[in-house]
Coordinates of C-alpha atoms in Angstrom, one line a residue:
M1 CA 0.0 0.0 0.0
T2 CA 1.1 3.6 -0.6
N3 CA 1.5 6.6 1.6
R4 CA 3.0 4.6 4.5
K5 CA 5.5 7.3 5.7
S6 CA 2.9 9.7 6.9
L7 CA 1.0 6.9 8.7
A8 CA 4.0 6.1 10.8
M9 CA 3.1 8.9 13.2
V10 CA 0.2 7.2 14.8
I11 CA 1.4 7.3 18.4
P12 CA 2.7 10.9 18.4
M13 CA -0.5 12.0 16.8
L14 CA -2.4 10.2 19.5
L15 CA -0.3 11.6 22.4
A16 CA 0.3 15.1 21.1
A17 CA -2.8 15.8 19.1
S18 CA -3.5 19.2 17.7
N19 CA -5.8 20.1 20.5
G20 CA -2.8 21.0 22.6
V21 CA -3.1 18.4 25.4
N22 CA -0.1 18.8 27.7
A23 CA 1.0 21.7 25.6
L24 CA 3.6 24.2 26.7
E25 CA 1.9 27.6 27.4
V26 CA 4.0 30.3 25.7
F27 CA 1.6 33.2 26.3
H28 CA -1.7 33.6 28.2
K29 CA -3.1 37.1 28.9
H30 CA -6.6 38.6 28.8
G31 CA -8.0 35.5 27.3
N32 CA -5.4 35.4 24.5
K33 CA -3.1 32.5 24.5
L34 CA -0.4 30.8 22.5
E35 CA 0.7 27.2 23.1
L36 CA 3.5 25.0 21.8
Y37 CA 3.2 21.2 21.6
G38 CA 5.2 18.4 20.0
S39 CA 6.7 15.0 20.3
I40 CA 9.7 12.9 19.3
N41 CA 9.2 9.3 18.6
P42 CA 12.4 7.1 18.1
N43 CA 11.1 3.7 16.8
H44 CA 12.1 0.8 14.6
K45 CA 10.3 -2.2 13.0
L46 CA 11.4 -5.8 12.4
N47 CA 9.8 -8.4 10.1
H48 CA 9.6 -12.1 10.1
S49 CA 7.7 -14.6 7.9
F50 CA 5.2 -17.1 9.2
L51 CA 6.8 -20.0 11.1
A52 CA 10.3 -18.5 10.3
N53 CA 13.0 -18.2 12.9
K54 CA 14.8 -15.4 11.1
I55 CA 13.9 -11.8 12.0
T56 CA 15.1 -9.0 9.7
S57 CA 15.3 -5.3 10.2
H58 CA 12.5 -3.6 8.3
K59 CA 12.5 0.2 8.7
D60 CA 13.5 3.1 11.0
D61 CA 10.4 5.4 11.3
T62 CA 11.9 7.9 13.9
N63 CA 10.0 11.1 13.6
A64 CA 9.1 14.3 15.4
I65 CA 6.1 16.7 15.4
L66 CA 6.1 20.4 16.4
G67 CA 2.9 22.4 16.5
L68 CA 1.8 25.9 17.5
S69 CA -1.8 26.8 18.4
G70 CA -3.3 30.1 19.5
E71 CA -6.5 31.9 20.4
V72 CA -7.4 35.6 20.3
N73 CA -10.4 37.1 22.0
I74 CA -12.3 39.6 19.8
T75 CA -15.5 40.0 22.0
D76 CA -16.9 38.1 24.9
E77 CA -18.3 35.4 22.6
L78 CA -16.3 35.7 19.5
F79 CA -12.7 34.6 19.2
S80 CA -10.3 33.6 16.4
Y81 CA -8.0 30.5 16.5
A82 CA -5.2 29.0 14.4
T83 CA -3.1 25.9 14.4
I84 CA 0.1 25.0 12.4
E85 CA 1.8 21.6 12.8
Y86 CA 5.0 20.4 11.2
G87 CA 6.2 16.8 10.8
I88 CA 9.9 15.8 10.5
D89 CA 11.2 12.5 9.3
L90 CA 14.4 11.8 11.3
S91 CA 15.3 8.5 9.6
V92 CA 16.7 10.1 6.4
P93 CA 20.0 11.7 5.6
E94 CA 20.5 15.4 6.1
Q95 CA 20.8 15.8 2.3
L96 CA 18.9 13.9 -0.3
L97 CA 20.2 13.8 -3.9
D98 CA 17.5 14.7 -6.5
K99 CA 14.8 14.1 -3.9
Q100 CA 12.5 16.4 -1.9
Q101 CA 13.1 16.4 1.8
P102 CA 10.3 14.3 3.4
N103 CA 9.5 16.9 6.1
N104 CA 6.0 18.2 5.7
L105 CA 3.4 20.6 7.0
R106 CA 0.8 18.4 8.6
L107 CA -1.8 21.0 9.6
G108 CA -2.3 24.7 8.9
Y109 CA -5.7 26.3 9.4
A110 CA -7.4 29.4 11.0
G111 CA -10.9 30.4 11.8
F112 CA -13.5 31.9 14.1
K113 CA -15.8 30.6 16.8
Y114 CA -18.9 32.5 18.1
G115 CA -20.7 31.2 21.2
N116 CA -23.1 28.4 20.6
W117 CA -23.2 29.1 16.8
G118 CA -20.1 27.0 16.3
S119 CA -16.8 27.5 14.5
I120 CA -15.6 27.8 11.0
D121 CA -12.1 27.5 9.6
Y122 CA -10.2 27.0 6.4
G123 CA -6.8 25.4 5.5
R124 CA -5.0 22.1 5.8
N125 CA -7.0 20.0 8.3
Y126 CA -8.4 16.6 9.0
G127 CA -11.0 15.3 6.6
V128 CA -14.5 14.7 7.8
L129 CA -14.1 10.9 7.7
H130 CA -11.3 11.1 10.3
D131 CA -13.9 11.9 12.9
V132 CA -15.2 8.3 12.9
Q133 CA -12.1 6.4 11.7
A134 CA -10.0 7.9 14.6
L135 CA -12.1 5.8 17.0
T136 CA -9.9 2.7 16.3
N137 CA -6.7 4.7 15.8
R138 CA -5.1 4.1 19.2
S139 CA -2.6 1.3 18.7
P140 CA 0.8 1.6 17.0
Y141 CA 0.5 0.9 13.3
I142 CA -3.1 -0.2 13.6
N143 CA -4.3 1.8 10.6
K144 CA -1.1 1.2 8.6
D145 CA -3.0 -0.4 5.7
S146 CA -6.3 1.5 6.2
I147 CA -7.3 3.4 3.2
F148 CA -9.7 5.5 5.4
S149 CA -6.7 7.1 7.1
Y150 CA -4.6 8.0 4.0
N151 CA -3.5 11.6 3.8
D152 CA -4.2 13.8 0.8
N153 CA -6.9 11.4 -0.5
Y154 CA -10.0 13.5 -0.6
M155 CA -11.6 13.8 2.9
T156 CA -9.7 11.0 4.6
G157 CA -6.8 11.8 6.9
R158 CA -5.2 15.2 6.5
S159 CA -5.8 17.2 3.3
N160 CA -5.7 20.7 1.8
S161 CA -8.4 23.3 0.9
L162 CA -10.9 22.2 3.6
L163 CA -13.6 24.6 4.8
T164 CA -14.9 23.1 8.1
Y165 CA -17.9 24.1 10.2
K166 CA -18.3 22.5 13.6
N167 CA -21.2 22.8 16.1
D168 CA -21.4 21.3 19.5
D169 CA -24.7 20.4 21.3
I170 CA -26.7 21.6 18.2
F171 CA -26.6 25.3 19.0
G172 CA -26.7 24.4 22.7
L173 CA -30.1 22.7 22.4
I174 CA -29.1 18.9 22.6
D175 CA -26.4 17.8 25.0
G176 CA -24.0 15.3 23.5
M177 CA -25.0 15.9 19.9
S178 CA -22.5 17.6 17.5
F179 CA -21.9 17.7 13.8
I180 CA -19.3 18.8 11.2
L181 CA -20.0 20.1 7.8
Q182 CA -17.0 20.3 5.4
Y183 CA -16.3 21.5 1.8
Q184 CA -13.2 20.7 -0.1
D185 CA -12.1 22.8 -3.0
Q186 CA -10.5 21.3 -6.1
S187 CA -6.8 20.7 -6.1
E188 CA -4.5 20.2 -9.0
N189 CA -0.8 20.2 -10.0
R190 CA -0.2 17.1 -8.0
A191 CA 0.3 13.4 -8.6
Q192 CA -2.7 11.6 -10.1
N193 CA -3.7 9.9 -6.8
Q194 CA -3.4 13.2 -4.8
T195 CA -5.7 15.4 -7.0
N196 CA -9.3 15.9 -6.2
G197 CA -12.4 17.7 -7.4
P198 CA -14.8 19.7 -5.2
G199 CA -16.7 17.8 -2.6
W200 CA -18.9 17.9 0.5
G201 CA -18.9 15.9 3.7
I202 CA -20.8 15.6 7.0
S203 CA -20.2 13.9 10.3
I204 CA -22.7 13.5 13.2
K205 CA -21.6 12.4 16.7
Y206 CA -23.6 11.5 19.8
E207 CA -21.9 11.1 23.2
T208 CA -23.6 9.8 26.3
D209 CA -22.8 10.2 30.0
V210 CA -22.0 6.5 30.4
G211 CA -19.1 6.5 28.0
L212 CA -20.8 5.4 24.8
T213 CA -20.2 7.4 21.6
A214 CA -21.7 6.8 18.1
I215 CA -20.4 8.6 14.9
G216 CA -21.5 8.5 11.3
S217 CA -19.4 10.3 8.6
C218 CA -19.6 10.5 4.8
F219 CA -18.5 12.6 1.9
S220 CA -18.9 12.8 -1.9
S221 CA -16.5 14.4 -4.3
Q222 CA -16.0 14.8 -8.0
R223 CA -13.0 13.3 -9.7
F224 CA -10.5 15.9 -10.9
Q225 CA -10.5 16.3 -14.7
S226 CA -7.1 16.9 -16.0
D227 CA -8.4 17.0 -19.6
K228 CA -10.8 20.0 -19.7
S229 CA -12.1 18.9 -23.1
N230 CA -13.3 15.6 -21.8
Q231 CA -16.4 16.0 -19.7
D232 CA -17.6 12.4 -20.0
N233 CA -18.8 11.4 -16.5
K234 CA -18.3 7.8 -17.4
L235 CA -14.5 8.4 -17.5
T236 CA -14.6 10.5 -14.2
P237 CA -16.8 8.6 -11.8
A238 CA -17.7 10.2 -8.5
V239 CA -15.7 9.5 -5.4
G240 CA -17.3 8.9 -2.0
A241 CA -17.1 7.1 1.3
Y242 CA -19.0 6.6 4.5
G243 CA -18.0 5.3 7.9
L244 CA -20.0 4.2 11.0
G245 CA -18.4 3.7 14.4
F246 CA -18.9 3.5 18.1
K247 CA -16.8 3.4 21.2
Y248 CA -17.2 2.6 24.9
D249 CA -14.7 4.5 27.1
A250 CA -15.4 4.0 30.8
N251 CA -14.4 1.9 33.8
D252 CA -10.8 1.6 32.5
I253 CA -12.1 -0.1 29.3
Y254 CA -11.8 1.2 25.8
I255 CA -13.7 -0.7 23.0
A256 CA -14.2 0.7 19.5
A257 CA -15.3 -0.6 16.1
F258 CA -15.4 1.0 12.7
Y259 CA -17.0 0.0 9.4
G260 CA -16.3 2.0 6.2
E261 CA -17.0 1.7 2.5
G262 CA -15.4 3.8 -0.2
R263 CA -16.1 4.0 -4.0
N264 CA -13.3 4.9 -6.4
L265 CA -11.3 6.0 -3.4
T266 CA -8.4 3.5 -3.2
P267 CA -5.5 4.3 -5.5
S268 CA -4.7 1.5 -7.8
L269 CA -2.3 -1.3 -7.1
N270 CA 0.1 -2.6 -9.7
I271 CA -2.9 -4.6 -10.9
L272 CA -4.6 -1.5 -12.2
S273 CA -1.5 -0.1 -13.8
D274 CA -0.6 -2.9 -16.1
N275 CA -1.9 -3.7 -19.6
N276 CA -4.9 -5.6 -18.3
A277 CA -6.2 -2.6 -16.3
S278 CA -8.7 0.1 -17.3
K279 CA -6.6 3.3 -17.9
D280 CA -9.7 5.4 -17.4
Q281 CA -10.3 4.2 -13.9
P282 CA -7.1 3.6 -12.0
Y283 CA -9.0 3.2 -8.7
I284 CA -10.6 0.2 -7.0
N285 CA -14.4 0.5 -7.5
K286 CA -15.2 -0.5 -3.9
T287 CA -13.2 -0.8 -0.7
Q288 CA -14.6 -2.2 2.5
N289 CA -12.9 -1.9 5.9
I290 CA -13.6 -3.4 9.3
E291 CA -11.6 -2.2 12.2
A292 CA -11.9 -3.0 15.9
I293 CA -9.8 -2.4 19.1
A294 CA -10.1 -3.3 22.8
E295 CA -7.8 -1.7 25.4
Y296 CA -7.6 -1.9 29.2
N297 CA -6.0 0.6 31.6
F298 CA -4.3 -1.0 34.6
H299 CA -3.7 2.3 36.4
S300 CA 0.0 1.4 36.7
G301 CA 0.8 3.0 33.4
F302 CA 0.3 -0.3 31.5
H303 CA -2.2 -0.3 28.6
P304 CA -2.4 -3.6 26.7
S305 CA -4.7 -3.7 23.6
L306 CA -5.9 -6.1 20.9
S307 CA -7.0 -4.8 17.5
Y308 CA -8.2 -6.2 14.1
L309 CA -8.1 -4.8 10.6
D310 CA -9.7 -6.3 7.5
S311 CA -9.6 -4.4 4.2
K312 CA -11.1 -5.7 0.9
G313 CA -11.1 -4.4 -2.6
Q314 CA -14.1 -5.4 -4.7
N315 CA -15.0 -5.1 -8.4
L316 CA -11.5 -4.3 -9.6
N317 CA -11.3 -2.7 -13.0
I318 CA -9.7 -5.7 -14.8
K319 CA -10.4 -6.3 -18.5
D320 CA -8.9 -9.8 -18.4
A321 CA -10.1 -11.6 -15.2
T322 CA -8.6 -15.0 -16.1
T323 CA -5.4 -14.4 -14.1
V324 CA -6.5 -11.6 -11.7
P325 CA -9.5 -11.9 -9.4
K326 CA -12.2 -9.3 -9.3
N327 CA -12.0 -9.2 -5.5
L328 CA -8.8 -8.9 -3.5
E329 CA -7.8 -8.8 0.2
L330 CA -5.8 -5.6 0.6
A331 CA -4.9 -6.1 4.3
K332 CA -5.9 -8.5 7.1
Q333 CA -4.1 -8.4 10.4
I334 CA -4.3 -8.7 14.2
N335 CA -2.3 -6.3 16.3
I336 CA -1.2 -7.2 19.9
S337 CA 0.0 -4.0 21.5
T338 CA 1.3 -2.7 24.8
R339 CA 1.9 0.9 25.9
Y340 CA 3.5 1.9 29.2
E341 CA 3.3 5.5 30.4
F342 CA 6.1 6.5 32.8
N343 CA 4.4 9.9 33.3
K344 CA 2.3 12.3 31.3
N345 CA 5.3 13.1 29.0
I346 CA 7.1 9.9 28.4
S347 CA 5.8 6.5 27.3
T348 CA 7.1 3.4 25.5
Y349 CA 5.2 0.9 23.3
M350 CA 5.6 -2.4 21.4
N351 CA 3.3 -3.7 18.7
Y352 CA 3.2 -7.2 17.2
T353 CA 1.2 -7.5 13.9
I354 CA 0.1 -10.9 12.9
N355 CA -0.5 -10.8 9.1
L356 CA -3.4 -13.0 8.1
L357 CA -2.9 -12.7 4.3
K358 CA -2.0 -15.9 2.5
S359 CA 0.7 -15.5 0.0
D360 CA -0.2 -16.4 -3.6
N361 CA 0.8 -15.3 -7.1
V362 CA -1.4 -12.2 -7.1
I363 CA -0.3 -11.1 -3.6
K364 CA 3.4 -11.5 -4.6
E365 CA 2.9 -9.6 -7.9
Q366 CA 1.3 -6.7 -6.2
N367 CA 3.9 -6.5 -3.5
I368 CA 1.3 -6.7 -0.7
P369 CA 3.2 -7.5 2.5
T370 CA 2.5 -10.9 4.2
D371 CA 5.2 -10.8 6.9
N372 CA 4.5 -10.4 10.6
T373 CA 5.9 -7.1 12.0
I374 CA 7.3 -6.1 15.4
G375 CA 7.4 -2.4 16.1
A376 CA 8.8 -0.7 19.2
G377 CA 9.5 2.9 20.2
I378 CA 9.6 5.6 22.9
V379 CA 7.6 8.8 22.8
Y380 CA 8.4 12.1 24.5
H381 CA 5.7 14.6 24.1
F382 CA 4.8 18.0 25.6

């Protein structure tokens, strides 16, 4: 699967999220404040095949995140806010020959909030589907192969040109009920699988006092048309996705599940780029994901968890189906994870991924990984 580098930051994103938890307060006066937050995550991964004794080094994913968020009071009820967040890949050389340095701007948006009327902002932000998919995004590398957490892929993960409106408690009328409306403008001058047409999305959340939360999110977008003279909708099918999820977070137990479907959302594998593929539709017609996680808090700093991920591609655009199946397992794995928190700033973790995919000719040709993976690291965050 593609776009793995940006997904390697799951734990720092969890522990040093953009809401400024444990942030360092730089300035706070008359209701105006400026906070600095960040994390550094030295980590490494090892691979081994099923029933194999040999363990091989796989990848160093050491990274860091640095963010700055602020609020400015305008009136008693109106204030403006902004966040900028930068990601740094620390596993690459200081100088890369003929390549762009993989450091990136993860977030960058600004907006206004007025009392119970909600907030509105614009910039690089999380897509509307992140609201529900994040429920299962707690374990290291759990969503490594989840298309619904890819960045710069319409309204999943982080993306550009997002106009986002959020409202808590439905204008103060219904406790626990909130919603998000989002519009994404068209982007171009990018790689084919990172362009998008205009689209709309919505997410609705309901939280109870007993720890139960239910979320439903969806979006629909137009495919970017690089050829302005070609307006044939058959060659530019609509892109969309929806996700449903719930969580229970109380009594030291965290249980969450997510189900998502996407149409023409998943960038093509090698299957869709060879001579048998449809050049007009280099995307998998339908992708289905099931994700679940259970975690327990022992109050000693120890947080073990068990999670599951199953991702399927259906109705692949293959002209010759004699050698390539119409349906394909993209990822199927069980994650056994542990996290130990020394204090509110320092934690360590280990994750063992049991890959349930069976190796065959198609899996090998598409370079879909089938090895088990061991990942471990330390996180310092503030």
